PDB file of C-alpha atoms in Angstrom:
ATOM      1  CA  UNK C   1     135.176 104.235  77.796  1.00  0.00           C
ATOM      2  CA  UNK C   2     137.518 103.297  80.495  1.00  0.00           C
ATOM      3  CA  UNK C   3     137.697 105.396  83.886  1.00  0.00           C
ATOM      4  CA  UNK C   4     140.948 104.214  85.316  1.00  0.00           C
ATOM      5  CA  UNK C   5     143.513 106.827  84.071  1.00  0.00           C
ATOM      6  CA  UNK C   6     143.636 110.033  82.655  1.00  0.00           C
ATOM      7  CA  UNK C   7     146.388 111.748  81.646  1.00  0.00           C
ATOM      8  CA  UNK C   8     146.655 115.775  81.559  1.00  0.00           C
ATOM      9  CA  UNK C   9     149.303 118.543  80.168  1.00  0.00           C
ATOM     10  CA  UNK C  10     149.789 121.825  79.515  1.00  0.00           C
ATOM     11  CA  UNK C  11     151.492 122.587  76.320  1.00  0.00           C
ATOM     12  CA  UNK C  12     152.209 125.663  74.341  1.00  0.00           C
ATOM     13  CA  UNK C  13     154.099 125.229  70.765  1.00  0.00           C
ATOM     14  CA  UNK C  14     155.621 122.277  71.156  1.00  0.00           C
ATOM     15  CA  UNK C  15     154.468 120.122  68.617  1.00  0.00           C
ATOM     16  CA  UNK C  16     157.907 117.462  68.879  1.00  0.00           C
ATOM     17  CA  UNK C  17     156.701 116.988  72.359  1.00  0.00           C
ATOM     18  CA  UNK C  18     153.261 116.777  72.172  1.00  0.00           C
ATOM     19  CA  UNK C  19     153.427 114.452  69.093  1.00  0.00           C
ATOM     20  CA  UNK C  20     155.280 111.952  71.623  1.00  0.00           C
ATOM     21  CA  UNK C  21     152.850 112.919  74.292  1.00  0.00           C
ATOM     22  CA  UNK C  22     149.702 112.243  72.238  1.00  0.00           C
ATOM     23  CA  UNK C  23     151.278 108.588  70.570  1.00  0.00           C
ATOM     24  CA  UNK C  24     152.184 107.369  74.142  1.00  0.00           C
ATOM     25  CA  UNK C  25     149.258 108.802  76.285  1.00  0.00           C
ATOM     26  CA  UNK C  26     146.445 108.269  73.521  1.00  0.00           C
ATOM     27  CA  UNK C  27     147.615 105.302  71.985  1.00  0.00           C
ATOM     28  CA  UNK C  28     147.345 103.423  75.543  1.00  0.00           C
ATOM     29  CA  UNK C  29     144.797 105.570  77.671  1.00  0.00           C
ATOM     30  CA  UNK C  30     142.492 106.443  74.560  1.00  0.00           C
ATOM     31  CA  UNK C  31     142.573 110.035  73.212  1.00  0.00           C
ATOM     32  CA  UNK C  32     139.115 110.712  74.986  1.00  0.00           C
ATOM     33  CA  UNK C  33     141.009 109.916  78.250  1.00  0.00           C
ATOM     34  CA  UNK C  34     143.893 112.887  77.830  1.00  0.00           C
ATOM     35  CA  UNK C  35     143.450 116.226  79.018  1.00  0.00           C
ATOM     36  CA  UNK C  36     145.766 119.212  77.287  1.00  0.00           C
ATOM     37  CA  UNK C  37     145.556 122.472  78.115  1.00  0.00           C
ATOM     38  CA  UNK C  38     146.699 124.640  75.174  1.00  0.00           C
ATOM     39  CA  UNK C  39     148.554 127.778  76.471  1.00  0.00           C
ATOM     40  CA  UNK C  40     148.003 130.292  73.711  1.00  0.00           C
ATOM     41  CA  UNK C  41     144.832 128.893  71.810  1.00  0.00           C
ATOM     42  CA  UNK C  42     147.994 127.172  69.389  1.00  0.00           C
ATOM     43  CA  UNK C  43     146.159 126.481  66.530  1.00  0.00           C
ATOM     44  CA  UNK C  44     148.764 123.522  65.622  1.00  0.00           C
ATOM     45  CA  UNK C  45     148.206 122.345  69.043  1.00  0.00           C
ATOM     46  CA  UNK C  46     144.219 122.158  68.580  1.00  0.00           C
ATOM     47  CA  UNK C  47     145.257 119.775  65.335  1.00  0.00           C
ATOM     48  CA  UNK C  48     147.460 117.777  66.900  1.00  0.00           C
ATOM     49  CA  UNK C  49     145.238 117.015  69.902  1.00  0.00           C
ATOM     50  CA  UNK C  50     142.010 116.097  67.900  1.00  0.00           C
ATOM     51  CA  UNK C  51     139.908 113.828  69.579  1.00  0.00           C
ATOM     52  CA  UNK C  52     141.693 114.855  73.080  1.00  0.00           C
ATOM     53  CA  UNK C  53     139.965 117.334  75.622  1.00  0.00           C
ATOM     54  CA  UNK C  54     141.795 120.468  74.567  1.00  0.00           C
ATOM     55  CA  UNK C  55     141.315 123.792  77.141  1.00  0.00           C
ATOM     56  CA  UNK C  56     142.524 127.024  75.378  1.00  0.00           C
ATOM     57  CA  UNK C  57     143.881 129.762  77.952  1.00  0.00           C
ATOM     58  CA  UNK C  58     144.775 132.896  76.674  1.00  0.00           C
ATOM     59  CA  UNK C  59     148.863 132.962  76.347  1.00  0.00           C
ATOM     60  CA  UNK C  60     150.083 136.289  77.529  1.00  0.00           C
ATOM     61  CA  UNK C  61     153.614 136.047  78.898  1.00  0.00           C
ATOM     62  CA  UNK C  62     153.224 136.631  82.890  1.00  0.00           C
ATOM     63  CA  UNK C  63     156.341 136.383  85.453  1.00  0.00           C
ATOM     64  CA  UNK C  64     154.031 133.722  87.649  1.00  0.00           C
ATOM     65  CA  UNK C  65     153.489 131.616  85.331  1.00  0.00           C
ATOM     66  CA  UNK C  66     154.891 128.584  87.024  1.00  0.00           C
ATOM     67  CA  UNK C  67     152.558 129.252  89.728  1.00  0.00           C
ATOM     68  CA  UNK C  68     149.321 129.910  87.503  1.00  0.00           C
ATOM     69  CA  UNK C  69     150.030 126.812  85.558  1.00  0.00           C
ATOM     70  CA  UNK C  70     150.151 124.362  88.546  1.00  0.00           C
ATOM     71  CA  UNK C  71     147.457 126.001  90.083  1.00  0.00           C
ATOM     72  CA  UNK C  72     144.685 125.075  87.728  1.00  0.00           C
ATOM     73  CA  UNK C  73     146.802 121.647  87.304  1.00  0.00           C
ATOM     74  CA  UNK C  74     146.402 120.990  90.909  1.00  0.00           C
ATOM     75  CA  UNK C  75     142.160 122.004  90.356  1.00  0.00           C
ATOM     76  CA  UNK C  76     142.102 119.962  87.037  1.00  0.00           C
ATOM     77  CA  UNK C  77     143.660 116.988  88.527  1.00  0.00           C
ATOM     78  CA  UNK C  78     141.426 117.172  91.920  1.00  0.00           C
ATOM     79  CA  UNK C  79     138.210 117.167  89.610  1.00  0.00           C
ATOM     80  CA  UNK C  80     139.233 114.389  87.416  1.00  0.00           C
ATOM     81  CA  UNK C  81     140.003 111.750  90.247  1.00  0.00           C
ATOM     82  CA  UNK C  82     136.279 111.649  90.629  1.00  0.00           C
ATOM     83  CA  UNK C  83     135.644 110.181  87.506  1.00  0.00           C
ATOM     84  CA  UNK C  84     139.212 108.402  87.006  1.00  0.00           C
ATOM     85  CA  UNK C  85     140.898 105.944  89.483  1.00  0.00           C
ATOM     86  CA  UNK C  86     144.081 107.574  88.701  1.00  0.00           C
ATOM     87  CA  UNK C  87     145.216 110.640  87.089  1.00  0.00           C
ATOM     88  CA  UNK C  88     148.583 111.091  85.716  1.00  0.00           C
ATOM     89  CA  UNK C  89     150.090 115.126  85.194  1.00  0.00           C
ATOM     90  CA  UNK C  90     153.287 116.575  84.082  1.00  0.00           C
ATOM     91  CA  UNK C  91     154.679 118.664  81.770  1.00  0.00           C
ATOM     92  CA  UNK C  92     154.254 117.934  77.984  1.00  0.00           C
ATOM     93  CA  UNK C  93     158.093 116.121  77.786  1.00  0.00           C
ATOM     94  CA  UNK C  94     157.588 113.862  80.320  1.00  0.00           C
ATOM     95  CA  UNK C  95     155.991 110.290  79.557  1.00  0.00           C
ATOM     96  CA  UNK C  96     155.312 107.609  82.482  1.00  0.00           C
ATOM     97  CA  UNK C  97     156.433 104.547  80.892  1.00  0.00           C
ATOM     98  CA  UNK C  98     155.825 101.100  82.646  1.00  0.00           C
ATOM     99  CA  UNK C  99     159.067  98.479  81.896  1.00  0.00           C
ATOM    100  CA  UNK C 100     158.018  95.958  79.327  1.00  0.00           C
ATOM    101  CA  UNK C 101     159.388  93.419  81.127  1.00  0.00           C
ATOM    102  CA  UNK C 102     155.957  93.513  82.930  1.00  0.00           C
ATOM    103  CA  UNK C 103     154.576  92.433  80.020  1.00  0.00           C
ATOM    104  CA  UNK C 104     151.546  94.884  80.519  1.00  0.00           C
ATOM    105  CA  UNK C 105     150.585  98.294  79.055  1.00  0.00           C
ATOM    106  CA  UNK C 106     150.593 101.075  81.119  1.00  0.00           C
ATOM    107  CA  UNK C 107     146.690 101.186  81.356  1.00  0.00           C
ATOM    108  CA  UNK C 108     146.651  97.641  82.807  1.00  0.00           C
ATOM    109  CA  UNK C 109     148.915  97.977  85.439  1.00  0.00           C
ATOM    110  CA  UNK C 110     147.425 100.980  86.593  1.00  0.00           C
ATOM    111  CA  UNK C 111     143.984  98.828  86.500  1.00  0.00           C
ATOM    112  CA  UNK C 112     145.888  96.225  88.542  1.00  0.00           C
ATOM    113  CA  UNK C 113     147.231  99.084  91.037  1.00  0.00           C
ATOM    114  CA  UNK C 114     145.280 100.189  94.402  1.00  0.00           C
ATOM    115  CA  UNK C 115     143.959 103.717  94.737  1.00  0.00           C
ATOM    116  CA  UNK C 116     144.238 106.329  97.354  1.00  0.00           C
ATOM    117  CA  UNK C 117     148.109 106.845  97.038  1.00  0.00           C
ATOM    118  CA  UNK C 118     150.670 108.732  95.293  1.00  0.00           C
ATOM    119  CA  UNK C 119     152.965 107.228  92.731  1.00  0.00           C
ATOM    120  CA  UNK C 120     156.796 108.414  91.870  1.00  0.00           C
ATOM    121  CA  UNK C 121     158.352 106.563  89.100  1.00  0.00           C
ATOM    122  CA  UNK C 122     161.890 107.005  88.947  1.00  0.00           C
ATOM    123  CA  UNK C 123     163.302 109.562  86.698  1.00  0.00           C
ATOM    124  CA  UNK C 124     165.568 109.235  83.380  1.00  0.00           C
ATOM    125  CA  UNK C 125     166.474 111.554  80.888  1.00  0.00           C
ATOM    126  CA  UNK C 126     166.362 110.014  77.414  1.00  0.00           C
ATOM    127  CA  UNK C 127     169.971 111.870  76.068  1.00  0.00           C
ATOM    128  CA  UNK C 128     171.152 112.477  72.562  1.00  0.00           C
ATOM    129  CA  UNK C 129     174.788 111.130  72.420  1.00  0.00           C
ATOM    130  CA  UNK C 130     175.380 113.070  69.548  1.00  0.00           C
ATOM    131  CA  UNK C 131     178.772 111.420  68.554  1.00  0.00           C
ATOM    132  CA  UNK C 132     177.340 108.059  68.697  1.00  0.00           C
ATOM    133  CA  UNK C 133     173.322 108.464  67.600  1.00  0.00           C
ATOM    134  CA  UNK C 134     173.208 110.317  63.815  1.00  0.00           C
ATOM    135  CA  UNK C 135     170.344 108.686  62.933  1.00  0.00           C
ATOM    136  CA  UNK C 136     167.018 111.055  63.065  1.00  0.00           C
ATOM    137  CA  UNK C 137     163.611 110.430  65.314  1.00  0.00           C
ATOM    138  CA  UNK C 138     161.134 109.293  63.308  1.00  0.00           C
ATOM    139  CA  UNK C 139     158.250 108.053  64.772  1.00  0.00           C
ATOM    140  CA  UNK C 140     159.573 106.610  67.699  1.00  0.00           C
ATOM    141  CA  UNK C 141     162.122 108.130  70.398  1.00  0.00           C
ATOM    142  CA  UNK C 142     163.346 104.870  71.468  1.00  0.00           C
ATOM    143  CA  UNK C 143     165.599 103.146  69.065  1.00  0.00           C
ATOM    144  CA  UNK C 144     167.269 106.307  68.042  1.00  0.00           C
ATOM    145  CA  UNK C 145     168.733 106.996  71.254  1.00  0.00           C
ATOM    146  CA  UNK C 146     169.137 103.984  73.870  1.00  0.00           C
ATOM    147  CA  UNK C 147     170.932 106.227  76.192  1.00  0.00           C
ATOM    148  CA  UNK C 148     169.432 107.642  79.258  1.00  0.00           C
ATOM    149  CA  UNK C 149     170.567 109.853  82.732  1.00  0.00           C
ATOM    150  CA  UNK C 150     169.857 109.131  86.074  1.00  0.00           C
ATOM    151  CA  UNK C 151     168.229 111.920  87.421  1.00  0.00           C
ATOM    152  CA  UNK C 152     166.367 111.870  90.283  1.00  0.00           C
ATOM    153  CA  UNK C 153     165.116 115.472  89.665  1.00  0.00           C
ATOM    154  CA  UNK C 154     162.786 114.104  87.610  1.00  0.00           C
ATOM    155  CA  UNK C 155     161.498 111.481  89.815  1.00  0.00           C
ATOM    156  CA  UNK C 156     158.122 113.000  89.953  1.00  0.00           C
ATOM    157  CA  UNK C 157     155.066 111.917  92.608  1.00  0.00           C
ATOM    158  CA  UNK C 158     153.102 112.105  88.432  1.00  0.00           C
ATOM    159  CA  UNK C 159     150.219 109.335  89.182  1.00  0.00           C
ATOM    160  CA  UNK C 160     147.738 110.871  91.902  1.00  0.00           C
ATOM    161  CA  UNK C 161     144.806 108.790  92.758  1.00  0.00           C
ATOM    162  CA  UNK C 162     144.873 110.888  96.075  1.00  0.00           C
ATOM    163  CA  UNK C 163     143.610 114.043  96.872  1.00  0.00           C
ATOM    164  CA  UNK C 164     146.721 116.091  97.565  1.00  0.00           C
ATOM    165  CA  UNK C 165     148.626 119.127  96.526  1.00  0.00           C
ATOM    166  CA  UNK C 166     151.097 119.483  93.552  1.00  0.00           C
ATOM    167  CA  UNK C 167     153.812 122.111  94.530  1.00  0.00           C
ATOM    168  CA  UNK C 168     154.787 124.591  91.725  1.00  0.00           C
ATOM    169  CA  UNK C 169     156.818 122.591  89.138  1.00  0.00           C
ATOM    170  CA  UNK C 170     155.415 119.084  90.156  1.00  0.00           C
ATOM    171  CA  UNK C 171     158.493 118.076  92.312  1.00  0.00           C
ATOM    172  CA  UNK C 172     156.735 117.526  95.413  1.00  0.00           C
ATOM    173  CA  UNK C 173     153.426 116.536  96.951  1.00  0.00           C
ATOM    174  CA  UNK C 174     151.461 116.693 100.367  1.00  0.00           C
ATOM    175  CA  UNK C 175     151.184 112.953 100.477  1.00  0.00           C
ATOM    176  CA  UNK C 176     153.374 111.531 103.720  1.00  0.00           C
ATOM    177  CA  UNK C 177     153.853 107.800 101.699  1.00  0.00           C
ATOM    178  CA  UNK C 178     156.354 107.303  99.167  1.00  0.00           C
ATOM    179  CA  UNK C 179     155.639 105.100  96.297  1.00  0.00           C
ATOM    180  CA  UNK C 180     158.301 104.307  93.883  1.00  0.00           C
ATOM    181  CA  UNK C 181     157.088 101.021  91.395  1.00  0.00           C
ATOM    182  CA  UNK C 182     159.982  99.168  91.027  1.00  0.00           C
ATOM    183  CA  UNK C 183     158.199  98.907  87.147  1.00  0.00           C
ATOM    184  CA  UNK C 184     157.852 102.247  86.671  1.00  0.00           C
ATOM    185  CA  UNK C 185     159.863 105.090  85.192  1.00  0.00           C
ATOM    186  CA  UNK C 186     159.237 108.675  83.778  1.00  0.00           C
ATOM    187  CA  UNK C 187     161.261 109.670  80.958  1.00  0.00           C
ATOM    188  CA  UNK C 188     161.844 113.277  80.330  1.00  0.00           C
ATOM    189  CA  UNK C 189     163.017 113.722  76.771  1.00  0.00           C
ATOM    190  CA  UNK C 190     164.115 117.554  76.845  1.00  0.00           C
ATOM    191  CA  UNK C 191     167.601 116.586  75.407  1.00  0.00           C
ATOM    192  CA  UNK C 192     166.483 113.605  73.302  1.00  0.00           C
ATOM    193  CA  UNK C 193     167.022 115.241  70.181  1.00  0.00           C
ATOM    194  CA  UNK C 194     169.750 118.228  69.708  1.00  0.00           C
ATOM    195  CA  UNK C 195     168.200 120.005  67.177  1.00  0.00           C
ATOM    196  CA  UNK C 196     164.951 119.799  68.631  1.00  0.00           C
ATOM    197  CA  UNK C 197     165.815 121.236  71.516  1.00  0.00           C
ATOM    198  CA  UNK C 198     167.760 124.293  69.507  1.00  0.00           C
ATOM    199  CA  UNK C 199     164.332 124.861  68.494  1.00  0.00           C
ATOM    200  CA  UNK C 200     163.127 124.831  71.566  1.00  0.00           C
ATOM    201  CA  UNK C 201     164.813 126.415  73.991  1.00  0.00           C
ATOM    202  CA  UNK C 202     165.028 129.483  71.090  1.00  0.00           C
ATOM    203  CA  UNK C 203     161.087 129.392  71.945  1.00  0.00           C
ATOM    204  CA  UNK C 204     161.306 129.574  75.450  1.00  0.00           C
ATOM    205  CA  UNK C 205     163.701 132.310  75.537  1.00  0.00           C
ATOM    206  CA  UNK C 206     161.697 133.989  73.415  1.00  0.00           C
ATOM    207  CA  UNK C 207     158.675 133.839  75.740  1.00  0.00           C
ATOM    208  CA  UNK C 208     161.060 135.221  78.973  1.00  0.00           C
ATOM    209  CA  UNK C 209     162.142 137.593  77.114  1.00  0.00           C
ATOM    210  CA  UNK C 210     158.641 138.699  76.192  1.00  0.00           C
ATOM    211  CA  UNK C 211     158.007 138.294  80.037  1.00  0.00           C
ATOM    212  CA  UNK C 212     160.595 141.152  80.439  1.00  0.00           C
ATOM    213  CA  UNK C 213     162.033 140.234  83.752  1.00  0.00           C
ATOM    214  CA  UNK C 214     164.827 138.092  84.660  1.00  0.00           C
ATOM    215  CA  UNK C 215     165.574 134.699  86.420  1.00  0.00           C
ATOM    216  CA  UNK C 216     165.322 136.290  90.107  1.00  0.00           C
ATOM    217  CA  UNK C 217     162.052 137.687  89.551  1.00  0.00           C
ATOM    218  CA  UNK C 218     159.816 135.179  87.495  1.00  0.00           C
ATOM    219  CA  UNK C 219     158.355 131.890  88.973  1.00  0.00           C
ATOM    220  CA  UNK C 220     159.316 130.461  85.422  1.00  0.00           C
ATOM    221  CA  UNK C 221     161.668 127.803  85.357  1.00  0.00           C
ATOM    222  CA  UNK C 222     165.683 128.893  85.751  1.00  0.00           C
ATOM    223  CA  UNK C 223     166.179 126.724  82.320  1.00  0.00           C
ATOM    224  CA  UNK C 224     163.729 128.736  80.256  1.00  0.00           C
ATOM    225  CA  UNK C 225     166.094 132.288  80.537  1.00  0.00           C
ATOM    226  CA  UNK C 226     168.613 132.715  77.572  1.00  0.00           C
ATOM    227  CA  UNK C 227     171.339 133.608  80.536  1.00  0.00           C
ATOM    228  CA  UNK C 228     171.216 130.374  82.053  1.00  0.00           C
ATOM    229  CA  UNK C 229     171.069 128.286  78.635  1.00  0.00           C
ATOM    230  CA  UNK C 230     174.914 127.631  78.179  1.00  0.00           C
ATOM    231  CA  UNK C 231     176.458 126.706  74.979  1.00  0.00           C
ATOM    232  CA  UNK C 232     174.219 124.294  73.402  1.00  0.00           C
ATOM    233  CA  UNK C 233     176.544 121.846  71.163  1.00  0.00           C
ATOM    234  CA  UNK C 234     179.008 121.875  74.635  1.00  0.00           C
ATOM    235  CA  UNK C 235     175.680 120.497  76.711  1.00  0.00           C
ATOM    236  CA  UNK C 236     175.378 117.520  74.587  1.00  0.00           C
ATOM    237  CA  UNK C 237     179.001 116.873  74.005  1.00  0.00           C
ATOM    238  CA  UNK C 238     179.284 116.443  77.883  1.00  0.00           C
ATOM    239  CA  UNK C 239     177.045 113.769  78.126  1.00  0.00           C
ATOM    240  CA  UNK C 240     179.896 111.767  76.951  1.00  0.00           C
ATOM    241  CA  UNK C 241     181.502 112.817  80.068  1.00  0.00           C
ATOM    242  CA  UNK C 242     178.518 110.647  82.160  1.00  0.00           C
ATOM    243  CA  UNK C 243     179.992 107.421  83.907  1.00  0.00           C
ATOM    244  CA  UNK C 244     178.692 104.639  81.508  1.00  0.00           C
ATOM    245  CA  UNK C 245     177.099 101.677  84.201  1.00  0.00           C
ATOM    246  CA  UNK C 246     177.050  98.076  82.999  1.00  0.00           C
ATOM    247  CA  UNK C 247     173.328  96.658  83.539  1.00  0.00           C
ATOM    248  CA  UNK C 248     170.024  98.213  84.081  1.00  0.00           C
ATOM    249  CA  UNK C 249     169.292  97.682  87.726  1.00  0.00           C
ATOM    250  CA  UNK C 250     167.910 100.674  89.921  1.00  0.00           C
ATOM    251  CA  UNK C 251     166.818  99.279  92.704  1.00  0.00           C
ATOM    252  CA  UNK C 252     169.596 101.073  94.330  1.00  0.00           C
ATOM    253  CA  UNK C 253     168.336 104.668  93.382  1.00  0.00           C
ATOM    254  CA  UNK C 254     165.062 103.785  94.802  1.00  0.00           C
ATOM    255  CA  UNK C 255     166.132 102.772  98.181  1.00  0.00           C
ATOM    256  CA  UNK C 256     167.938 105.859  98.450  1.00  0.00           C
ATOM    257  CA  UNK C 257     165.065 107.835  97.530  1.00  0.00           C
ATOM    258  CA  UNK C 258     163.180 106.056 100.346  1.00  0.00           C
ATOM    259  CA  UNK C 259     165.911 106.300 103.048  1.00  0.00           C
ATOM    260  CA  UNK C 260     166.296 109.986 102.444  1.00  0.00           C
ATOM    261  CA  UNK C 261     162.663 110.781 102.469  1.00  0.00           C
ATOM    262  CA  UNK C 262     161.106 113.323 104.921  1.00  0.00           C
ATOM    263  CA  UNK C 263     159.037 116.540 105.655  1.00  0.00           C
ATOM    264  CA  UNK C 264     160.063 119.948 103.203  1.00  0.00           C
ATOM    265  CA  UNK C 265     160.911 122.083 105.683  1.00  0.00           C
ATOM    266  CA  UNK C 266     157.265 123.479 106.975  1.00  0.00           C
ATOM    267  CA  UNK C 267     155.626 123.542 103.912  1.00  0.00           C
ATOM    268  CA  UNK C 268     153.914 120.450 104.004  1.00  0.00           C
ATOM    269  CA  UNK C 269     155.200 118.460 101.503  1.00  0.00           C
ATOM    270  CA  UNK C 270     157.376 115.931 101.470  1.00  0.00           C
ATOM    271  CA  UNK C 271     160.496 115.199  99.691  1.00  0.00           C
ATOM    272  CA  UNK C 272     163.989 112.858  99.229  1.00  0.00           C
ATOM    273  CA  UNK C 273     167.614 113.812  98.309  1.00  0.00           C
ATOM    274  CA  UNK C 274     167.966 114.704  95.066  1.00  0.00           C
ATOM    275  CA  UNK C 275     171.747 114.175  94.122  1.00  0.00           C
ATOM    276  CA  UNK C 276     173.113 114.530  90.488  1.00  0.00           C
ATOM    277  CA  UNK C 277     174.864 111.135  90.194  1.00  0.00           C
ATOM    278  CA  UNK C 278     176.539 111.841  86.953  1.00  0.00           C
ATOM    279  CA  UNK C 279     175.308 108.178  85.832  1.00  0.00           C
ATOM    280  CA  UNK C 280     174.504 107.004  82.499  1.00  0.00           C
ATOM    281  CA  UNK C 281     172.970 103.996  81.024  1.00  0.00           C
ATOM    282  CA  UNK C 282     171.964 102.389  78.160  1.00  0.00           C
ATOM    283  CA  UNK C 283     168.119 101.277  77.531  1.00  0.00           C
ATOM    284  CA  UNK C 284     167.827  97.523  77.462  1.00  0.00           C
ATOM    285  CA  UNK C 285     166.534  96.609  74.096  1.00  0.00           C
ATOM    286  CA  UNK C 286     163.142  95.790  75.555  1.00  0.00           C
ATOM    287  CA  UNK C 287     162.606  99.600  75.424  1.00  0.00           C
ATOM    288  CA  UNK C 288     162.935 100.324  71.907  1.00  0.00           C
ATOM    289  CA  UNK C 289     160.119 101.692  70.221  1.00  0.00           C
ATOM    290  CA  UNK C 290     158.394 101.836  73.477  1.00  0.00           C
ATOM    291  CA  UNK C 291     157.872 105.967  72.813  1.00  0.00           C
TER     292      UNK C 291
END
């Protein structure tokens, strides 16, 4: 059994996701190495995760739950670094991905990196360009869609071997050092697949909504409320909209994300610009059937 990486979620009813989640982290960590804590007692989840380290919670719909879930990720993630060189955390559509360019699986680089730091791969959203990618996902992400987002939103401080606080959300950390893998990348696939995420934002409103208070007064995500949802055919039609770049270099992105870095305010974390770029590119064939 290898001890250096685990990787840990929270999921509830989101079997697309966790399917993805469970392929990439299990097929390259070992099942016995991922942590997934099942929001609800989902019996589908339980399935899916067989062979994983499932936690059931009960699932009763609570305005802080942003807050309650990070704070037993935070606890979860501090215990497991004593038995794991590195621990990797984020939400259940969100996969760490090393570029196969390196030749290596995510597991050996990580045995190749040092410990006691913080790691921030650079974000990309995997998009559905709906005009241009009929073709369903099967059992691979990658290959069906090619085209991705810039979005340094979702540039996530994800691989802790550190002790160190995880703000609500996972944007931000207490660590003072940036580390940004020039290798690395964390995909979040929320719009990967448009009727997928029909599906699945009619879930989430449906748990707000259960919550029974609105955006202003829930430390719930703005994007799970039905008010700020938008149109959702009109979301993925404007991807079209994103400046196509020629190439695949983002070493750019990174340097700005180092340049701009510096203290949040007084809450002890640290942070870097976050701009929306409007930039899209398209996955270098490397990539495909990577997730």
């Amino acid at each position: 059994m290898q001890t250096t990486a685990a990787a840990v979620t929270m999921v509830r009813d989101d079997p697309f996701f966790l399917r993805a989640w469970l392929r990439h982290y299990g097929g390259t960590l070992g099942r016995e190495n991922c942590y997934i804590v099942n929001h609800g007692h989902g019996a589908e989840v339980a399935a899916l995760a067989e062979g994983c380290n499932v936690i059931g919670i009960p699932g009763d719909p609570h305005p802080n739950f942003d807050m309650k879930r990070w704070r037993l990720l935070n606890g979860i993630v501090g215990g497991l670094r004593s038995y794991y060189d590195h621990v990797i955390v984020g939400d259940v559509d969100e996969l760490v991905v090393v570029d196969p360019e390196t030749g290596v699986s995510l597991l050996e680089y990580l045995r190749n990196t040092p410990i006691r730091r913080v790691l921030t791969p650079l974000g990309l959203e995997v998009i559905h360009r709906i005009e241009l990618e009929p073709e369903s996902i099967g059992d691979h992400i990658l290959g069906p869609r090619r085209h991705v987002r810039l979005a340094p939103h979702y540039s996530k401080p994800c691989i802790l071997s550190l002790g160190t606080k995880i703000a609500r959300g996972g944007h931000f950390t207490q660590a003072s050092k940036l580390n940004t893998p020039d290798e690395l990348y964390l995909l979040h696939l929320k719009y990967c697949d448009f009727p997928n995420y029909v599906a699945t934002m009619n879930q989430r409103n449906a748990v707000t909504d259960a919550v029974g208070v609105g955006v202003k007064d829930a430390a719930i995500g703005r994007h799970w409320f039905a008010e700020a949802r938008g149109e959702d055919r009109a979301v993925f039609e404007a991807f079209a909209e994103l400046e196509m770049q020629e190439g695949f270099d983002l070493a750019w992105a990174r340097k700005r994300m180092h340049r701009s870095w510096k203290p949040r305010g007084e809450t002890g974390f640290w942070q870097f610009d976050r701009p929306d770029y409007g930039l899209q590119y398209v996955l270098p064939e490397r990539f495909v059937g990577l997730i």
